[in-house]
């Protein structure tokens, strides 16, 4: 049997992301999303979540690019000179590997973000992270301990198969980065088992992340293995507005079109693929 979690990241980042996530849920195949506790539109996102109670809501821990929840003096090693988190995962990982990031501060900020999400009165289904930093050795342990403390029983496994490309024309650097992430995800899965944390069997959307047009989305649907798979997407309702703020070169509207396409929905029905959220996973 094939079960599929289509999870939209960055819920709460911006109102145009929030609109797209809800549209993808109501008109398409999105059944799960990841709430960014640091996002500027998190209050709006939480209200939309309450209005759509069958949409699964995860916590999208954010340690790059955004502002921290804790006072700057409490998380100083996580910040760049401008007082925000380091620019992206490459800068963060470099500082982390050099020992420049205090793990106590890291734990405190992660806990603050989890507590913030939990305080919104939502039924939290899982945990993942912006740019997949929860899979880094050392950070995985922090996340698992916090998940145990707050009763969160499911986590993303961002381990796209080493040789899977899905027709996406990625460059060598992106393919190498994907393999590195998959290796970290495999280690994180081993640790998660000790905590009885459930993860999907398969993951898709790393190579085409931010560029999940209908062609690549359909390629993934056609390649789904038996068991439970997650497809990560990043929909947005207005690419012009989002692109003027975030220099990520995401194809926001194309991703929304993919998850709401008639072709995709028809294929899911014809192949008897069951759409679920993370809350239906178990660790068995």
Short mmCIF file of C-alpha atoms in Angstrom, two decimals:
data_model
loop_
_atom_site.label_atom_id
_atom_site.label_comp_id
_atom_site.label_asym_id
_atom_site.label_seq_id
_atom_site.Cartn_x
_atom_site.Cartn_y
_atom_site.Cartn_z
CA UNK A 1 0.00 0.00 0.00
CA UNK A 2 1.24 3.49 -0.83
CA UNK A 3 0.63 6.27 1.67
CA UNK A 4 1.72 9.83 0.91
CA UNK A 5 2.37 12.89 3.04
CA UNK A 6 2.56 16.05 0.93
CA UNK A 7 4.05 18.53 3.40
CA UNK A 8 4.26 22.27 2.74
CA UNK A 9 7.17 23.98 4.48
CA UNK A 10 7.42 27.52 5.87
CA UNK A 11 3.83 27.97 7.07
CA UNK A 12 3.87 31.28 8.94
CA UNK A 13 6.77 32.76 6.97
CA UNK A 14 4.54 35.17 5.03
CA UNK A 15 0.85 35.67 4.32
CA UNK A 16 1.36 34.63 0.68
CA UNK A 17 2.80 31.31 1.86
CA UNK A 18 -0.09 30.85 4.27
CA UNK A 19 -2.63 31.43 1.50
CA UNK A 20 -0.94 28.87 -0.72
CA UNK A 21 -0.73 26.21 1.96
CA UNK A 22 -4.45 26.46 2.71
CA UNK A 23 -5.32 26.49 -1.00
CA UNK A 24 -3.13 23.43 -1.53
CA UNK A 25 -4.93 21.71 1.34
CA UNK A 26 -8.45 22.64 0.30
CA UNK A 27 -8.02 22.25 -3.48
CA UNK A 28 -5.12 19.82 -3.78
CA UNK A 29 -3.10 17.08 -2.12
CA UNK A 30 -1.38 18.91 0.76
CA UNK A 31 -2.31 17.20 4.02
CA UNK A 32 0.49 18.46 6.25
CA UNK A 33 2.47 21.64 6.80
CA UNK A 34 5.36 22.83 8.98
CA UNK A 35 4.82 25.94 11.08
CA UNK A 36 7.75 28.35 11.38
CA UNK A 37 7.63 29.65 14.98
CA UNK A 38 9.85 32.62 14.07
CA UNK A 39 7.79 33.61 11.02
CA UNK A 40 6.30 37.08 10.68
CA UNK A 41 2.90 35.59 9.77
CA UNK A 42 2.81 32.83 12.40
CA UNK A 43 -0.26 34.21 14.17
CA UNK A 44 -2.21 34.26 10.91
CA UNK A 45 -1.00 30.74 10.14
CA UNK A 46 -2.13 29.45 13.53
CA UNK A 47 -5.59 30.93 13.01
CA UNK A 48 -5.83 29.30 9.58
CA UNK A 49 -4.74 26.01 11.14
CA UNK A 50 -7.54 26.22 13.70
CA UNK A 51 -10.01 26.89 10.87
CA UNK A 52 -8.73 23.80 9.04
CA UNK A 53 -8.39 21.25 11.87
CA UNK A 54 -7.69 18.22 9.65
CA UNK A 55 -4.52 19.82 8.27
CA UNK A 56 -1.51 18.30 10.07
CA UNK A 57 0.74 20.91 11.70
CA UNK A 58 4.42 20.28 12.39
CA UNK A 59 7.11 22.50 13.93
CA UNK A 60 9.64 23.90 11.46
CA UNK A 61 12.63 24.70 13.69
CA UNK A 62 14.41 27.69 12.20
CA UNK A 63 18.07 28.43 12.95
CA UNK A 64 19.08 30.41 9.84
CA UNK A 65 18.06 33.64 8.08
CA UNK A 66 15.26 34.64 10.51
CA UNK A 67 15.22 36.39 13.89
CA UNK A 68 15.54 34.35 17.11
CA UNK A 69 12.76 34.13 19.65
CA UNK A 70 15.11 34.49 22.62
CA UNK A 71 16.90 37.76 23.47
CA UNK A 72 20.08 38.23 21.49
CA UNK A 73 22.35 37.95 24.50
CA UNK A 74 20.92 34.48 25.19
CA UNK A 75 21.72 33.16 21.69
CA UNK A 76 24.72 35.26 20.68
CA UNK A 77 26.66 32.37 19.11
CA UNK A 78 23.76 31.63 16.76
CA UNK A 79 23.74 35.14 15.32
CA UNK A 80 25.48 37.12 12.62
CA UNK A 81 26.62 40.71 13.12
CA UNK A 82 23.19 42.04 12.12
CA UNK A 83 21.57 40.25 15.05
CA UNK A 84 19.76 37.70 12.91
CA UNK A 85 20.55 34.01 12.56
CA UNK A 86 23.39 33.15 10.19
CA UNK A 87 22.46 33.58 6.55
CA UNK A 88 21.99 29.95 5.52
CA UNK A 89 22.88 26.35 6.31
CA UNK A 90 26.39 26.61 4.84
CA UNK A 91 27.36 29.43 7.20
CA UNK A 92 25.65 27.73 10.14
CA UNK A 93 27.32 24.36 9.49
CA UNK A 94 30.74 25.97 9.15
CA UNK A 95 30.37 27.73 12.50
CA UNK A 96 28.92 24.60 14.09
CA UNK A 97 31.78 22.39 12.93
CA UNK A 98 34.33 24.96 14.12
CA UNK A 99 32.81 24.85 17.59
CA UNK A 100 31.62 28.45 17.45
CA UNK A 101 28.01 27.63 18.30
CA UNK A 102 27.15 27.02 21.94
CA UNK A 103 24.96 23.91 22.27
CA UNK A 104 23.32 25.27 25.40
CA UNK A 105 22.14 28.31 23.46
CA UNK A 106 21.07 26.04 20.61
CA UNK A 107 18.99 23.91 22.98
CA UNK A 108 17.41 26.99 24.55
CA UNK A 109 16.36 28.52 21.21
CA UNK A 110 14.99 25.22 19.91
CA UNK A 111 12.99 24.80 23.11
CA UNK A 112 11.68 28.35 22.85
CA UNK A 113 10.47 27.68 19.32
CA UNK A 114 8.80 24.40 20.27
CA UNK A 115 7.15 26.02 23.29
CA UNK A 116 5.96 28.90 21.09
CA UNK A 117 4.35 26.51 18.62
CA UNK A 118 2.78 24.44 21.39
CA UNK A 119 1.36 27.58 23.03
CA UNK A 120 -0.77 28.35 19.97
CA UNK A 121 -3.21 25.60 20.84
CA UNK A 122 -2.54 23.45 17.80
CA UNK A 123 -2.38 19.68 17.57
CA UNK A 124 1.31 19.32 16.68
CA UNK A 125 1.95 16.25 14.53
CA UNK A 126 5.72 16.25 13.95
CA UNK A 127 9.01 18.13 13.92
CA UNK A 128 11.31 19.11 11.06
CA UNK A 129 13.54 22.10 10.37
CA UNK A 130 14.39 24.88 7.96
CA UNK A 131 17.19 23.63 5.68
CA UNK A 132 17.11 20.26 7.51
CA UNK A 133 19.49 21.23 10.30
CA UNK A 134 17.79 18.79 12.69
CA UNK A 135 19.73 15.97 11.00
CA UNK A 136 23.16 17.31 11.97
CA UNK A 137 24.90 15.08 14.55
CA UNK A 138 24.56 16.77 17.92
CA UNK A 139 21.51 18.78 16.85
CA UNK A 140 19.57 15.56 16.32
CA UNK A 141 20.13 14.65 19.96
CA UNK A 142 18.90 18.07 21.08
CA UNK A 143 15.76 17.71 18.98
CA UNK A 144 15.05 14.18 20.21
CA UNK A 145 15.41 15.19 23.85
CA UNK A 146 13.06 18.12 23.33
CA UNK A 147 10.59 15.95 21.44
CA UNK A 148 10.57 13.54 24.37
CA UNK A 149 10.01 16.43 26.79
CA UNK A 150 7.11 17.89 24.78
CA UNK A 151 5.53 14.63 23.66
CA UNK A 152 6.20 14.96 19.93
CA UNK A 153 6.36 11.48 18.42
CA UNK A 154 7.13 12.00 14.71
CA UNK A 155 10.00 13.55 12.74
CA UNK A 156 10.86 14.23 9.10
CA UNK A 157 13.35 11.91 7.44
CA UNK A 158 14.89 14.08 4.66
CA UNK A 159 16.80 11.17 3.12
CA UNK A 160 16.09 11.25 -0.60
CA UNK A 161 17.55 8.12 -2.20
CA UNK A 162 21.16 8.66 -3.30
CA UNK A 163 20.53 7.91 -7.00
CA UNK A 164 17.05 9.43 -7.33
CA UNK A 165 16.83 12.51 -9.58
CA UNK A 166 13.23 12.48 -10.79
CA UNK A 167 14.12 14.21 -14.04
CA UNK A 168 15.21 17.41 -12.28
CA UNK A 169 18.28 18.93 -14.00
CA UNK A 170 20.35 19.49 -10.86
CA UNK A 171 24.01 20.45 -10.82
CA UNK A 172 26.81 18.45 -9.27
CA UNK A 173 26.96 20.59 -6.10
CA UNK A 174 23.27 20.06 -5.38
CA UNK A 175 23.56 16.30 -5.93
CA UNK A 176 26.55 16.07 -3.60
CA UNK A 177 24.75 18.17 -0.98
CA UNK A 178 21.75 15.88 -1.25
CA UNK A 179 23.90 12.81 -0.64
CA UNK A 180 25.43 14.46 2.41
CA UNK A 181 21.98 15.26 3.78
CA UNK A 182 20.78 11.72 3.12
CA UNK A 183 23.75 10.30 5.03
CA UNK A 184 22.95 12.56 8.00
CA UNK A 185 19.27 11.62 7.78
CA UNK A 186 20.15 7.94 7.92
CA UNK A 187 22.11 8.51 11.12
CA UNK A 188 19.25 10.54 12.56
CA UNK A 189 16.83 7.70 11.81
CA UNK A 190 18.94 5.28 13.84
CA UNK A 191 18.92 7.64 16.80
CA UNK A 192 15.20 8.31 16.47
CA UNK A 193 14.44 4.60 16.80
CA UNK A 194 15.91 4.64 20.31
CA UNK A 195 13.36 7.32 21.21
CA UNK A 196 10.50 5.47 19.48
CA UNK A 197 10.09 8.36 17.05
CA UNK A 198 8.22 7.53 13.83
CA UNK A 199 9.50 8.65 10.43
CA UNK A 200 8.19 8.06 6.89
CA UNK A 201 9.87 5.27 4.93
CA UNK A 202 10.88 7.50 2.02
CA UNK A 203 11.42 11.17 1.24
CA UNK A 204 11.29 13.19 -1.98
CA UNK A 205 11.82 16.85 -2.81
CA UNK A 206 15.43 17.62 -1.95
CA UNK A 207 16.82 17.96 -5.48
CA UNK A 208 13.74 19.77 -6.77
CA UNK A 209 13.23 21.73 -3.54
CA UNK A 210 11.87 25.17 -4.38
CA UNK A 211 11.44 24.10 -8.00
CA UNK A 212 8.78 21.41 -7.67
CA UNK A 213 6.96 22.07 -10.91
CA UNK A 214 4.18 19.74 -12.05
CA UNK A 215 6.53 17.70 -14.26
CA UNK A 216 8.84 16.83 -11.36
CA UNK A 217 5.95 16.32 -8.96
CA UNK A 218 4.39 13.81 -11.37
CA UNK A 219 7.74 12.04 -11.81
CA UNK A 220 7.90 11.56 -8.04
CA UNK A 221 4.31 10.32 -7.84
CA UNK A 222 5.07 7.75 -10.51
CA UNK A 223 8.18 6.61 -8.63
CA UNK A 224 6.56 6.26 -5.19
CA UNK A 225 7.53 3.00 -3.50
CA UNK A 226 5.32 0.93 -1.24
CA UNK A 227 4.98 2.23 2.31
CA UNK A 228 4.79 5.83 3.51
CA UNK A 229 6.55 8.59 1.59
CA UNK A 230 6.83 12.32 2.17
CA UNK A 231 7.06 14.87 -0.63
CA UNK A 232 8.31 18.26 0.55
CA UNK A 233 6.90 21.32 -1.25
CA UNK A 234 7.18 25.10 -0.91
CA UNK A 235 4.03 26.71 -2.37
CA UNK A 236 3.42 30.44 -2.51
CA UNK A 237 0.47 32.44 -3.78
CA UNK A 238 2.39 35.42 -5.18
CA UNK A 239 5.91 34.78 -6.47
CA UNK A 240 6.50 38.48 -7.12
CA UNK A 241 5.87 39.51 -3.54
CA UNK A 242 7.80 36.59 -2.05
CA UNK A 243 10.69 36.94 -4.49
CA UNK A 244 11.11 40.60 -3.56
CA UNK A 245 11.72 39.58 0.07
CA UNK A 246 13.43 36.17 -0.10
CA UNK A 247 16.29 35.69 -2.54
CA UNK A 248 15.79 31.93 -2.75
CA UNK A 249 14.77 31.77 -6.42
CA UNK A 250 11.87 29.49 -5.52
CA UNK A 251 9.16 28.74 -8.05
CA UNK A 252 6.46 29.45 -5.49
CA UNK A 253 3.41 29.60 -7.76
CA UNK A 254 4.57 26.64 -9.85
CA UNK A 255 4.72 24.52 -6.70
CA UNK A 256 1.19 25.56 -5.77
CA UNK A 257 0.05 24.67 -9.28
CA UNK A 258 1.72 21.26 -8.98
CA UNK A 259 0.01 20.23 -5.74
CA UNK A 260 -3.39 21.39 -7.01
CA UNK A 261 -3.09 20.07 -10.58
CA UNK A 262 -5.92 17.96 -11.96
CA UNK A 263 -3.39 15.53 -13.40
CA UNK A 264 -1.74 14.92 -10.04
CA UNK A 265 -5.03 14.54 -8.18
CA UNK A 266 -6.36 12.15 -10.81
CA UNK A 267 -3.21 10.03 -10.67
CA UNK A 268 -3.39 9.81 -6.88
CA UNK A 269 -6.99 8.60 -7.09
CA UNK A 270 -6.36 6.15 -9.93
CA UNK A 271 -3.36 4.58 -8.18
CA UNK A 272 -5.17 4.36 -4.83
CA UNK A 273 -2.47 6.40 -3.12
CA UNK A 274 -3.72 7.31 0.34
CA UNK A 275 -3.08 10.91 1.36
CA UNK A 276 -2.26 11.25 5.06
CA UNK A 277 -0.57 13.60 7.52
CA UNK A 278 2.21 12.81 9.97
CA UNK A 279 -0.30 12.13 12.75
CA UNK A 280 -1.11 8.75 11.15
CA UNK A 281 2.47 7.49 11.46
CA UNK A 282 3.55 5.08 14.18
CA UNK A 283 7.02 3.90 15.20
CA UNK A 284 6.14 0.24 14.59
#
